[in-house]
mmCIF file of C-alpha atoms in Angstrom:
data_model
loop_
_atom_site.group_PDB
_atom_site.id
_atom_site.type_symbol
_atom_site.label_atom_id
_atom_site.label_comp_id
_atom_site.label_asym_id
_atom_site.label_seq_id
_atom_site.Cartn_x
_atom_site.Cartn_y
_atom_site.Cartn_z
ATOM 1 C CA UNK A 1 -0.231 43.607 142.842
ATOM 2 C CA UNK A 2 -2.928 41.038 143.056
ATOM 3 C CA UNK A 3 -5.953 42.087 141.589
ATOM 4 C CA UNK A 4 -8.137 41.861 144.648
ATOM 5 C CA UNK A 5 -6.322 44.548 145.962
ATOM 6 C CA UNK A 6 -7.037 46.629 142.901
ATOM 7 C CA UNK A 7 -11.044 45.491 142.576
ATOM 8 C CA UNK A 8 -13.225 48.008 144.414
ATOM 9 C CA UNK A 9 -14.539 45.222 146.788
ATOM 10 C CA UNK A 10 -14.151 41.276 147.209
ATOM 11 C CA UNK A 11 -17.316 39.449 147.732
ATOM 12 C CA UNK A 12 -17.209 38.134 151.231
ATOM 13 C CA UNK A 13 -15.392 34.946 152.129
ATOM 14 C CA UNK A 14 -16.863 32.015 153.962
ATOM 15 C CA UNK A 15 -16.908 33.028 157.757
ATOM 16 C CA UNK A 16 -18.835 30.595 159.665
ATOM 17 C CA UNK A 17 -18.677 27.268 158.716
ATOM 18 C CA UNK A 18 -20.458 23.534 159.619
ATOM 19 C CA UNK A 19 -19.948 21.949 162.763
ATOM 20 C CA UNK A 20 -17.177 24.023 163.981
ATOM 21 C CA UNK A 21 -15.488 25.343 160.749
ATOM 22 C CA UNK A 22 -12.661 27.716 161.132
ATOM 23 C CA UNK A 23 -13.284 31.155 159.346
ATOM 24 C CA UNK A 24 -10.763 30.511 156.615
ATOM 25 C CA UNK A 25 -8.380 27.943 156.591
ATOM 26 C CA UNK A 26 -5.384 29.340 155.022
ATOM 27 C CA UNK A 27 -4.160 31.809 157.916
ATOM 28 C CA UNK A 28 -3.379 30.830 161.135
ATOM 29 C CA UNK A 29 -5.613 29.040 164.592
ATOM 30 C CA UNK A 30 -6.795 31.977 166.132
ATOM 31 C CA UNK A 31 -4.747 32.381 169.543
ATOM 32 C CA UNK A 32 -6.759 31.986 172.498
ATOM 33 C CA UNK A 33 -6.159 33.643 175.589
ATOM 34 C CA UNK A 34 -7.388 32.850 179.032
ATOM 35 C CA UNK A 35 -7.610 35.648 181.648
ATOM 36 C CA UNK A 36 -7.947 34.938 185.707
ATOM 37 C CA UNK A 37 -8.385 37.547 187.646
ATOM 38 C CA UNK A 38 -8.062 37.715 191.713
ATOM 39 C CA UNK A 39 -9.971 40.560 193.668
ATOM 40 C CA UNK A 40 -8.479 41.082 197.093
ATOM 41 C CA UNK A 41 -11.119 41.595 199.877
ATOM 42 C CA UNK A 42 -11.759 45.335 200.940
ATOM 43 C CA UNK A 43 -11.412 46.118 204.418
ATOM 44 C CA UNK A 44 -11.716 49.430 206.433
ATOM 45 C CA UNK A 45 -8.216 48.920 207.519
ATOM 46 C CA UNK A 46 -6.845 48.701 203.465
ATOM 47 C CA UNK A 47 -7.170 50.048 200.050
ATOM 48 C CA UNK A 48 -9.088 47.617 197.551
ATOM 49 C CA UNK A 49 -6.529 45.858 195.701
ATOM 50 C CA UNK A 50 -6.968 43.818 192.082
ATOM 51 C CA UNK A 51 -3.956 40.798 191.061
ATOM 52 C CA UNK A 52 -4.680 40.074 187.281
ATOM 53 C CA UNK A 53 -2.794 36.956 186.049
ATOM 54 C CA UNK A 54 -2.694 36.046 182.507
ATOM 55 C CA UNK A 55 -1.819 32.749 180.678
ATOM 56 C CA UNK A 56 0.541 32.350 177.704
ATOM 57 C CA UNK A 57 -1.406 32.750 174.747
ATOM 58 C CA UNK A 58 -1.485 29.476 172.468
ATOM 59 C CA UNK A 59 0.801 28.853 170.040
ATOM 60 C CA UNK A 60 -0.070 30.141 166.733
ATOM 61 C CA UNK A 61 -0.198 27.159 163.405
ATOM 62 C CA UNK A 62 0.179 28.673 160.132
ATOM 63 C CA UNK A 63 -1.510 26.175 157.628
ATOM 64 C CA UNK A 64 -1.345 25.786 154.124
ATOM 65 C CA UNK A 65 -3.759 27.195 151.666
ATOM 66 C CA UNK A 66 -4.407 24.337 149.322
ATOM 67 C CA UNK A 67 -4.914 21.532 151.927
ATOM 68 C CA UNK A 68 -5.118 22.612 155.181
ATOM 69 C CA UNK A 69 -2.676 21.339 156.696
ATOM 70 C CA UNK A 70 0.178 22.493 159.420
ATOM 71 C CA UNK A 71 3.942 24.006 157.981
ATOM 72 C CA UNK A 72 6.281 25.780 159.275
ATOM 73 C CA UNK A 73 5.940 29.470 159.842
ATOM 74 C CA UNK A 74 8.454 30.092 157.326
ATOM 75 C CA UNK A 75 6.815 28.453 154.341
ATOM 76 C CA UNK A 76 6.212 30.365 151.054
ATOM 77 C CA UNK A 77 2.952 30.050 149.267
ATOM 78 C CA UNK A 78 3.450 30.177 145.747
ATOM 79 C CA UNK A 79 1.017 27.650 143.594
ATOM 80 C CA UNK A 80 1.548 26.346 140.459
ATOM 81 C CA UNK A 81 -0.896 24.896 138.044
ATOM 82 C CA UNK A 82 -0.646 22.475 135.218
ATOM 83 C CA UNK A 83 -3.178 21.001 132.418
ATOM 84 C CA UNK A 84 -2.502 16.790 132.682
ATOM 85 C CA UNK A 85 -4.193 14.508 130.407
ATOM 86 C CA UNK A 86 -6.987 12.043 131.650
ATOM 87 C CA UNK A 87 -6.351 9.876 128.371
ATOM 88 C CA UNK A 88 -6.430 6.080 128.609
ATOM 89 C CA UNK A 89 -3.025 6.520 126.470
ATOM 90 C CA UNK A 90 -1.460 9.209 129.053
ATOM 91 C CA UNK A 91 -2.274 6.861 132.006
ATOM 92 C CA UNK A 92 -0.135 6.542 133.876
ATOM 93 C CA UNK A 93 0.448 10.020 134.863
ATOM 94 C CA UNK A 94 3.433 11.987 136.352
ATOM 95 C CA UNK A 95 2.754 12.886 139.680
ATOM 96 C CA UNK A 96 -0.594 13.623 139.706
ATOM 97 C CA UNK A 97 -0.548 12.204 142.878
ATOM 98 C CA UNK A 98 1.325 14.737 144.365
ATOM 99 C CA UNK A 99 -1.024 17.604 143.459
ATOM 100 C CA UNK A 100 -2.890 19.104 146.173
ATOM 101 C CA UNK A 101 -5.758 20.356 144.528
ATOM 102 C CA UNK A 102 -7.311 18.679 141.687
ATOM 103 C CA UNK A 103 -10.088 20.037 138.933
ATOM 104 C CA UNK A 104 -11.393 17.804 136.694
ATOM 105 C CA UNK A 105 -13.637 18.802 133.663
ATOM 106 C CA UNK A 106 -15.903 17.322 130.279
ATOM 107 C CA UNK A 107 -13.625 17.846 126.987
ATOM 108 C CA UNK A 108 -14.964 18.743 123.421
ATOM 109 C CA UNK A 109 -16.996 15.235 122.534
ATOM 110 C CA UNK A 110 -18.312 15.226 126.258
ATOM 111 C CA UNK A 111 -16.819 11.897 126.342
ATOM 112 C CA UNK A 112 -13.121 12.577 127.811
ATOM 113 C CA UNK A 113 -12.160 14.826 130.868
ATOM 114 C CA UNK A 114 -8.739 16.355 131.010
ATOM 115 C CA UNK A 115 -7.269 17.929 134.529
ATOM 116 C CA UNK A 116 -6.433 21.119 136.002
ATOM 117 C CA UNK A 117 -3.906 20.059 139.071
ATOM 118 C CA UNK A 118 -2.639 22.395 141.408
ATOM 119 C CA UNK A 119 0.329 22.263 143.340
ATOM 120 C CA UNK A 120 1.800 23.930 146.538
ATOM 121 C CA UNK A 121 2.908 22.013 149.288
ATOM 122 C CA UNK A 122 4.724 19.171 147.098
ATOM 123 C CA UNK A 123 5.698 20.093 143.950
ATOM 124 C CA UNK A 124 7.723 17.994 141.533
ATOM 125 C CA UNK A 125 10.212 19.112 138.947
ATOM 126 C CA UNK A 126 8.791 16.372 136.103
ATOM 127 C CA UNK A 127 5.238 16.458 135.794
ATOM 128 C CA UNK A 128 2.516 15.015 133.130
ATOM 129 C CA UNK A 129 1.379 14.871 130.529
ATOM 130 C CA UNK A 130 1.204 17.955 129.525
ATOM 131 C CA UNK A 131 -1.989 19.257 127.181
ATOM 132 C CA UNK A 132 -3.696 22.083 125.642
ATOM 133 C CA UNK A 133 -5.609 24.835 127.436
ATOM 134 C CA UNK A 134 -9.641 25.235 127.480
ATOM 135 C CA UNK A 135 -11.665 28.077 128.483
ATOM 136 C CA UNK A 136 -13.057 26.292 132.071
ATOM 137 C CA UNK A 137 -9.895 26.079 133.439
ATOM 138 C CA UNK A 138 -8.692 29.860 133.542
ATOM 139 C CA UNK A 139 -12.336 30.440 134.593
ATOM 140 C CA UNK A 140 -11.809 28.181 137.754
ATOM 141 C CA UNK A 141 -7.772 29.312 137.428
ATOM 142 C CA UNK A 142 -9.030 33.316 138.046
ATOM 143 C CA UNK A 143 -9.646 32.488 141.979
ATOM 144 C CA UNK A 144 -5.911 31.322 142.454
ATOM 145 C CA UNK A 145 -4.099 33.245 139.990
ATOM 146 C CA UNK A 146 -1.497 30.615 139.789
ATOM 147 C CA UNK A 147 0.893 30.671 136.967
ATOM 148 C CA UNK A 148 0.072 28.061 134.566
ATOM 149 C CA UNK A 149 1.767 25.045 131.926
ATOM 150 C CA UNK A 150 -0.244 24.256 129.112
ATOM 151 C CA UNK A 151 0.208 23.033 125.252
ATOM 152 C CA UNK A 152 -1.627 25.063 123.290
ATOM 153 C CA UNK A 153 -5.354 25.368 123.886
ATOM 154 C CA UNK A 154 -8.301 25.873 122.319
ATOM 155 C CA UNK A 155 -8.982 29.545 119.912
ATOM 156 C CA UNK A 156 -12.526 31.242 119.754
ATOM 157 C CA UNK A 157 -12.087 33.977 117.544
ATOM 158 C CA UNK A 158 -11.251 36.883 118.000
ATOM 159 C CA UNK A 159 -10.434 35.851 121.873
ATOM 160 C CA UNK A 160 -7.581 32.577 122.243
ATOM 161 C CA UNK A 161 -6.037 31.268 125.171
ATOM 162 C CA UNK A 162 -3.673 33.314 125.701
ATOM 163 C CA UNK A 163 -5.894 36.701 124.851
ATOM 164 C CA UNK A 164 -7.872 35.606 127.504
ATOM 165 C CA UNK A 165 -5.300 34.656 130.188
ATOM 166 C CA UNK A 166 -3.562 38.035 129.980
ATOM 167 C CA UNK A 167 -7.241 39.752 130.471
ATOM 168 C CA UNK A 168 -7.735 37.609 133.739
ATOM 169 C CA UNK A 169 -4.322 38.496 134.803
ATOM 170 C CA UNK A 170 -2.838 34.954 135.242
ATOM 171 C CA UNK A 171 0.661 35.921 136.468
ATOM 172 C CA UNK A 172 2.564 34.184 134.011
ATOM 173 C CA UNK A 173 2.510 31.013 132.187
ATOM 174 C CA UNK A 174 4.009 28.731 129.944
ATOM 175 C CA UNK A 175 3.072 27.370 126.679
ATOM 176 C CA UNK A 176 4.693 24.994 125.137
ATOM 177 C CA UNK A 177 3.932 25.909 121.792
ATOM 178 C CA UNK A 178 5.669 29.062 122.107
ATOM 179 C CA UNK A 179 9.269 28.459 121.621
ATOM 180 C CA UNK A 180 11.142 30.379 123.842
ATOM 181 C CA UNK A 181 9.728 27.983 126.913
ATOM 182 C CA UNK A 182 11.211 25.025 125.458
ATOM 183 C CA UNK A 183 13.548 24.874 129.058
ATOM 184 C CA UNK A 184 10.669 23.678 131.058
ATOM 185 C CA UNK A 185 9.290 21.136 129.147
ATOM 186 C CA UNK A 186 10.988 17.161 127.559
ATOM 187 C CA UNK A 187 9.510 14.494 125.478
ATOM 188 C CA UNK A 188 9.833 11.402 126.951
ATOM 189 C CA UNK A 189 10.515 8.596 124.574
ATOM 190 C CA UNK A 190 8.917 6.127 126.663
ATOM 191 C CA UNK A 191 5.444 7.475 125.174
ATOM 192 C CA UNK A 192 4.010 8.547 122.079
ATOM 193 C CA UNK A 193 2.851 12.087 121.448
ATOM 194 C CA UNK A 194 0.988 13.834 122.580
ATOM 195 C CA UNK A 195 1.002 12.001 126.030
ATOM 196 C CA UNK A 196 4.271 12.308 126.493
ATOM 197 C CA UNK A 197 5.154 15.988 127.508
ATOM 198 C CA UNK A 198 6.605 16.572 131.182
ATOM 199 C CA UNK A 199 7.085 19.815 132.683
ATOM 200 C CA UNK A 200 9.282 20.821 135.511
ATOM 201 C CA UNK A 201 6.814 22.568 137.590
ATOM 202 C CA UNK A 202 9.908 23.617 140.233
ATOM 203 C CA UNK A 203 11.532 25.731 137.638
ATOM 204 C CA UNK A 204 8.377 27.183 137.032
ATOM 205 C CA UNK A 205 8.112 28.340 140.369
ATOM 206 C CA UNK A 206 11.376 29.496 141.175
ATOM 207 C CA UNK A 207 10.935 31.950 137.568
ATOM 208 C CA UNK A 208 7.307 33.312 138.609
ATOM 209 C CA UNK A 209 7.706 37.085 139.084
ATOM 210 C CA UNK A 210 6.473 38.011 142.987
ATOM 211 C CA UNK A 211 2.966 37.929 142.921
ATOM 212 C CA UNK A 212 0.383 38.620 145.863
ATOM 213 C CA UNK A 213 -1.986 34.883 145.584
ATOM 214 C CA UNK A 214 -5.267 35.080 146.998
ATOM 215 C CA UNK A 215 -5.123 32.894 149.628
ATOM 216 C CA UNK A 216 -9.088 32.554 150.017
ATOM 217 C CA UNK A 217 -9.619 29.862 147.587
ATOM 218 C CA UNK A 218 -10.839 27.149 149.827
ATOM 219 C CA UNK A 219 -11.783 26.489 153.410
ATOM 220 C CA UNK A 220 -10.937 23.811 155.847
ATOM 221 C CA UNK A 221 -11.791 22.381 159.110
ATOM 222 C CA UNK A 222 -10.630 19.675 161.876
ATOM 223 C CA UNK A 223 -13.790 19.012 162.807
ATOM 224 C CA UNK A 224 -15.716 15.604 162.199
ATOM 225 C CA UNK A 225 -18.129 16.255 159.263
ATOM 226 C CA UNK A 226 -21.601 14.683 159.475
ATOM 227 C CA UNK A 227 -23.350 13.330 157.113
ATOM 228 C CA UNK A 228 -24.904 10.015 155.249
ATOM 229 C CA UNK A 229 -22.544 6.617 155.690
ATOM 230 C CA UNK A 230 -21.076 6.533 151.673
ATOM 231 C CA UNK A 231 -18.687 3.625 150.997
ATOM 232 C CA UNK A 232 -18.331 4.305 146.898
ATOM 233 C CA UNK A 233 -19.069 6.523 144.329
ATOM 234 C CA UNK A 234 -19.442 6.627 140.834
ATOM 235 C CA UNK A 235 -19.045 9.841 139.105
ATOM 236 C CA UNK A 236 -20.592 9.881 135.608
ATOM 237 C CA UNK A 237 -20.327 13.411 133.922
ATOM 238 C CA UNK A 238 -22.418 12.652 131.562
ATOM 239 C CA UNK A 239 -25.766 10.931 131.582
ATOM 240 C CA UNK A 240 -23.994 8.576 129.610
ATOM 241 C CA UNK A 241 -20.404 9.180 130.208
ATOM 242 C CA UNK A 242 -18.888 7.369 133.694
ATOM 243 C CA UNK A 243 -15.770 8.671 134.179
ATOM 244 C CA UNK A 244 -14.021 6.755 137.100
ATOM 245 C CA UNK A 245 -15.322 5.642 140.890
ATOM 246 C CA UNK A 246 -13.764 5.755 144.207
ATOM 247 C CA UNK A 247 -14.254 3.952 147.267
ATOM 248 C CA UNK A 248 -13.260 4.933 150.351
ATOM 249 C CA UNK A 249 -10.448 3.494 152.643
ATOM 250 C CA UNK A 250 -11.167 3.855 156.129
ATOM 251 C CA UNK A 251 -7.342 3.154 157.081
ATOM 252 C CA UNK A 252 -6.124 6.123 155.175
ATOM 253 C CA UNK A 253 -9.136 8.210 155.609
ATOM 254 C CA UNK A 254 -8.681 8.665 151.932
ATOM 255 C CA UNK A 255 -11.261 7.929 148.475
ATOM 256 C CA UNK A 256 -9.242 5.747 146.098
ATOM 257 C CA UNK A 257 -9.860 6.529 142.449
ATOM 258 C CA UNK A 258 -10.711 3.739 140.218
ATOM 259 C CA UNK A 259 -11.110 3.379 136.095
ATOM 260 C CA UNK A 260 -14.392 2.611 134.750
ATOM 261 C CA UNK A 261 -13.318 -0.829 134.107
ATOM 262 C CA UNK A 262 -12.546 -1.395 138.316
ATOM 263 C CA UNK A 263 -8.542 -1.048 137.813
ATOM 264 C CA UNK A 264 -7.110 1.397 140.229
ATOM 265 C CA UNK A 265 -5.911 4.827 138.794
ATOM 266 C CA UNK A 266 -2.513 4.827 139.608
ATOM 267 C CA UNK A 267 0.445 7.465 139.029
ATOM 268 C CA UNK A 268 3.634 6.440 137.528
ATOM 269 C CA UNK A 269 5.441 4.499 140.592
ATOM 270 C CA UNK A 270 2.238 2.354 141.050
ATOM 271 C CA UNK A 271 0.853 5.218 143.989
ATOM 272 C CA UNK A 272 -3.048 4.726 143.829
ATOM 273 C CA UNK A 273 -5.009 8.158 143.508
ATOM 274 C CA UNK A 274 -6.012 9.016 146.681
ATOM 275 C CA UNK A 275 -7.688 12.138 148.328
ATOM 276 C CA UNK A 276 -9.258 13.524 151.599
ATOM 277 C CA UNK A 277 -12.065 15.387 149.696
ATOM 278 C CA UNK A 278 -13.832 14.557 146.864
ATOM 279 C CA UNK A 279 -16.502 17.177 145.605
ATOM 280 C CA UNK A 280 -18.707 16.977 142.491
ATOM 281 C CA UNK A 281 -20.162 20.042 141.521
ATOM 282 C CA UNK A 282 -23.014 20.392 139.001
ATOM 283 C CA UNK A 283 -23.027 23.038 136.459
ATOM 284 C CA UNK A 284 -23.619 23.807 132.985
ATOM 285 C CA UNK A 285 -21.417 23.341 130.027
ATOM 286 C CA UNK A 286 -22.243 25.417 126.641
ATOM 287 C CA UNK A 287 -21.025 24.030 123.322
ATOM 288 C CA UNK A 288 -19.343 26.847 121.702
ATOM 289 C CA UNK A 289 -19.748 27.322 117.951
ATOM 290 C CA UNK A 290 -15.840 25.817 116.575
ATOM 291 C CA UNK A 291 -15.508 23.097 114.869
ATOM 292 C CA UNK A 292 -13.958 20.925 117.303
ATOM 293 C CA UNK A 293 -16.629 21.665 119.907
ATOM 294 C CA UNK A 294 -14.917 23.686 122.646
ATOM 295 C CA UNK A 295 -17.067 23.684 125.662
ATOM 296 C CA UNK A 296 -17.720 26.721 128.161
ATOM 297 C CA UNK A 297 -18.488 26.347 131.944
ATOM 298 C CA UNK A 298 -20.693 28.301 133.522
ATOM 299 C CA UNK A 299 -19.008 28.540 136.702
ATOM 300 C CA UNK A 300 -20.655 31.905 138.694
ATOM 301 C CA UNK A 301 -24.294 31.574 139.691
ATOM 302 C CA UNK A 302 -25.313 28.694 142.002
ATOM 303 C CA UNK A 303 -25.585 24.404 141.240
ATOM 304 C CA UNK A 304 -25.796 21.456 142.974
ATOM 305 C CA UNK A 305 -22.817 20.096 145.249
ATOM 306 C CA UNK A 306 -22.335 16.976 146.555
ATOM 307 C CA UNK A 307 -19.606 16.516 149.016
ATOM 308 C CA UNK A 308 -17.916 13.128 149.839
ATOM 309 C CA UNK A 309 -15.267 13.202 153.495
ATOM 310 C CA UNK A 310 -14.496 10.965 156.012
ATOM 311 C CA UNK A 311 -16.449 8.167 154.395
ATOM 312 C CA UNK A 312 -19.972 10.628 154.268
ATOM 313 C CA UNK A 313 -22.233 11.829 151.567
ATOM 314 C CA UNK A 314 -23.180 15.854 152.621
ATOM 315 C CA UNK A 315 -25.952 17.460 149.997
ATOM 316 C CA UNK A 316 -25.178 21.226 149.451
ATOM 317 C CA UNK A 317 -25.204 23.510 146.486
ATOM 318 C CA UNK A 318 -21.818 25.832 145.201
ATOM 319 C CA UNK A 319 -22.201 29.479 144.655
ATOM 320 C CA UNK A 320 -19.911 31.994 143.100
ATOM 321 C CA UNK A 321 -20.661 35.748 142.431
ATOM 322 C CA UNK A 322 -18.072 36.434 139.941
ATOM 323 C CA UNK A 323 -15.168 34.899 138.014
ATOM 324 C CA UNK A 324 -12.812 36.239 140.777
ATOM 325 C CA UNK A 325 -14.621 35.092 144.098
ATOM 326 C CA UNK A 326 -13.834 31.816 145.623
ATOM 327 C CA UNK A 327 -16.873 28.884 145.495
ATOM 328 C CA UNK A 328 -18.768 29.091 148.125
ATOM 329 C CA UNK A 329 -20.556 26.222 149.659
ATOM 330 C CA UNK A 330 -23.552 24.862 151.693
ATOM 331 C CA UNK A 331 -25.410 22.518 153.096
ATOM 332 C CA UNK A 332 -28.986 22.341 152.526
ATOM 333 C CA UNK A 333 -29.639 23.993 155.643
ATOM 334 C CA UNK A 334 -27.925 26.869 154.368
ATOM 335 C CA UNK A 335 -24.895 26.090 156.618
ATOM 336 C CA UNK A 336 -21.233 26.647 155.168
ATOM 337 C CA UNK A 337 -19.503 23.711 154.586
ATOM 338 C CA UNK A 338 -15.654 23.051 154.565
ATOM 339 C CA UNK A 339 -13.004 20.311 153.413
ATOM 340 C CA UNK A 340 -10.933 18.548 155.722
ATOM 341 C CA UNK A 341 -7.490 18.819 155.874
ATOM 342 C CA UNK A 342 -5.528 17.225 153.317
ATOM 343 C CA UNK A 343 -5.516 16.915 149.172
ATOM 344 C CA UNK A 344 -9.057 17.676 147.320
ATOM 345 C CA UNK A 345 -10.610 16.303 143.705
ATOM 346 C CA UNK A 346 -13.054 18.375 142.196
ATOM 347 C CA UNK A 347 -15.156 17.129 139.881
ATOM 348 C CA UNK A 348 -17.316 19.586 137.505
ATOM 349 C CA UNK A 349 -20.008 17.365 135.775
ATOM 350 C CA UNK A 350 -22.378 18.336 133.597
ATOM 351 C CA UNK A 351 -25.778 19.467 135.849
ATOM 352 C CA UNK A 352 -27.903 16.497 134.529
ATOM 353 C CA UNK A 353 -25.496 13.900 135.173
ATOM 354 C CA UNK A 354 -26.240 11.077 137.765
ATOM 355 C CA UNK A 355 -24.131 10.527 140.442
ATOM 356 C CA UNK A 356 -24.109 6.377 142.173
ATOM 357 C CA UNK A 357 -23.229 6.049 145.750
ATOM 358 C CA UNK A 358 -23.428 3.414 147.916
#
C-alpha cells in the first residue's frame, strides 16, 4: 500500500493553476454537462408542467501522469526510473530520449551532472548507461516511488544507498552490484566501463510487485502559457560550471539540448534531445563529509524556479513541505503554474548559479 495512504495527511496538491490550469493533470477532463430546461406556460385551464432535457455528458480523456498527454482508458501506470550517465565518455546515451521525465543534478566535484530519467509512457528494454546512486535522487525519487536501476551509489556511514531506499519505501530496485540482478543488466563491448552498462527497463517493470504510485507528481495544462519571448538558454549549475544550452524549435514546439561546445546532445540513433518543458530549479547542495565529496540536496523548503515552454521565460519559485509531497510551483504573483503536455527536463542547479537566456 502506497505510503500516502498510510501517512496521517498529504499536503495539498496544486488545485488552481495559471491561465486555465487543470486541477491535476494525471486523472481525467472533468465531464461537463449542459442542462436545458423548458417550463410550459400555466393556464387556468391546465396543471403547470416542467420538460427537462439533458445533453450527453462529454467524453471523459484519461491522461498520463508523467507528460500529460491523452491514452487509452485502459493504460497502466507503472513508472520506472533509472540513474544514466551525463559523461562526455557515456555520450551517446541509450534512450534517454525516450524518457518522459528527466532530473538532472551537480555530482561530487560540482563539475559533472549525472541523470535521474523516468519512464512511463515509452519505455525501452535497453537503456543507458547505467551508474551509481546519490542521495538527491531518492530524495526527488520519494514523490514517485518508482522502482529504481542503479550501480552502486554513494555510502555515508552508518546510512548507504540502499539503507536509505528501503526507509523511503522505494518499491523495489535493482542494483547492479548485487549479484542476483545480473538478468537485467549487459555490458556492451562497444564501450569501455563504466559507460557501458544497459538495463532492460521492460523487465523491470513487468517484475515490480503491485504497487499503488502517487499519481500527483506533476501538473499539466493545454492552455497557452504567458510569459517573456526566450529563444535560448544556457544552464550553468555552477557559477562556473555550464552544463549544456537549448534553444528552442518553434516547429516542434520543443527546446533542443546542446553540449557546451554547440554540438547537439543526441541519443544513440542520432535523435536530438528534445523536450516540451524545461525547468531549472534553484536550491542548495551540502558537501557531505566523505572523501569523495558526496553532495546533499536540499530539496523541501522553497527556491527560485525558472520555467522555460512554448518558447517563454515564466519567473516563479518551487516549494515542497516534505520529502513525500510533490513540488509545488508559482509564479511571482503567487499563481500556480503548470507544464504543458508532453516530456519535461528538470534541472536542479546550485542556488547561486547564473542562468543566460536570450
Amino acid at each position: 500500500m502506497n505510503k500516502r495512504v498510510r501517512a496521517a495527511a498529504l499536503a495539498a496538491c496544486i488545485m488552481l493553476t495559471l491561465a486555465g490550469c487543470t486541477a491535476k493533470a494525471p486523472g481525467t477532463t472533468p465531464a461537463e454537462t449542459a442542462t436545458a430546461t423548458e417550463s410550459a406556460t400555466t393556464t387556468t385551464q391546465a396543471a403547470t408542467t416542467t420538460t427537462t432535457e439533458t445533453t450527453p455528458a462529454a467524453e471523459e480523456v484519461k491522461r498520463s501522469p508523467t507528460t500529460g498527454m491523452p491514452v487509452e482508458e485502459d493504460t497502466d501506470y507503472r513508472p520506472v526510473a533509472c540513474v544514466i550517465s551525463n559523461a562526455k565518455g557515456a555520450s551517446p546515451q541509450w534512450e534517454l530520449k525516450r524518457a518522459d521525465v528527466v532530473y538532472e543534478f551537480l555530482q561530487e566535484g560540482r563539475s559533472v551532472t549525472r541523470f535521474l530519467a523516468i519512464f512511463n509512457d515509452d519505455v525501452p528494454d535497453d537503456a543507458g548507461p547505467v551508474r551509481s546512486c546519490r542521495f538527491p535522487f531518492l530524495d526527488i525519487l520519494a514523490m514517485w516511488e518508482a522502482p529504481i536501476a542503479f550501480c552502486g551509489g554513494s555510502s555515508v556511514a552508518p546510512v548507504d544507498v540502499d539503507t536509505r531506499i528501503v526507509s523511503e519505501n522505494i518499491p523495489y530496485y535493482i542494483d547492479d552490484t548485487k549479484g542476483r540482478y545480473s538478468e537485467y543488466f549487459r555490458r556492451d563491448s562497444s564501450r569501455k566501463a563504466p559507460h557501458n552498462l544497459r538495463v532492460n527497463l521492460q523487465q523491470l517493470r513487468e517484475d515490480t510487485p503491485e504497487w499503488d504510485y502517487p499519481q500527483d507528481a506533476l501538473t499539466f495544462s493545454d492552455a497557452v502559457p504567458a510569459g517573456d519571448p526566450v529563444s535560448k538558454v544556457q544552464v550553468n549549475f555552477t557559477e562556473k560550471y555550464d552544463v549544456a544550452s537549448y534553444q528552442y524549435d518553434d516547429q516542434q514546439k520543443a527546446w533542443l539540448r546542446y553540449w557546451p561546445d554547440g554540438d547537439p546532445m543526441e541519443d544513440a540513433d542520432g535523435t536530438q534531445i528534445a523536450v516540451t518543458n524545461l525547468v531549472v530549479l534553484k536550491m542548495n547542495y551540502k558537501t557531505l563529509d566523505t572523501s569523495a565529496g558526496h553532495l546533499e540536496l536540499e530539496s523541501t523548503g522553497s527556491g527560485e524556479a525558472l520555467f522555460f515552454m512554448n518558447g517563454v521565460q515564466i519567473e516563479g519559485t518551487w516549494e515542497r513541505e516534505n520529502i513525500d509531497d510533490p513540488l509545488v510551483f508559482k509564479d511571482k504573483q503567487g499563481k500556480d503554474v503548470c507544464l504543458m503536455p508532453g516530456k519535461s527536463w528538470f534541472c536542479m542547479v546550485d542556488d547561486e548559479a547564473p542562468i543566460v537566456v536570450e
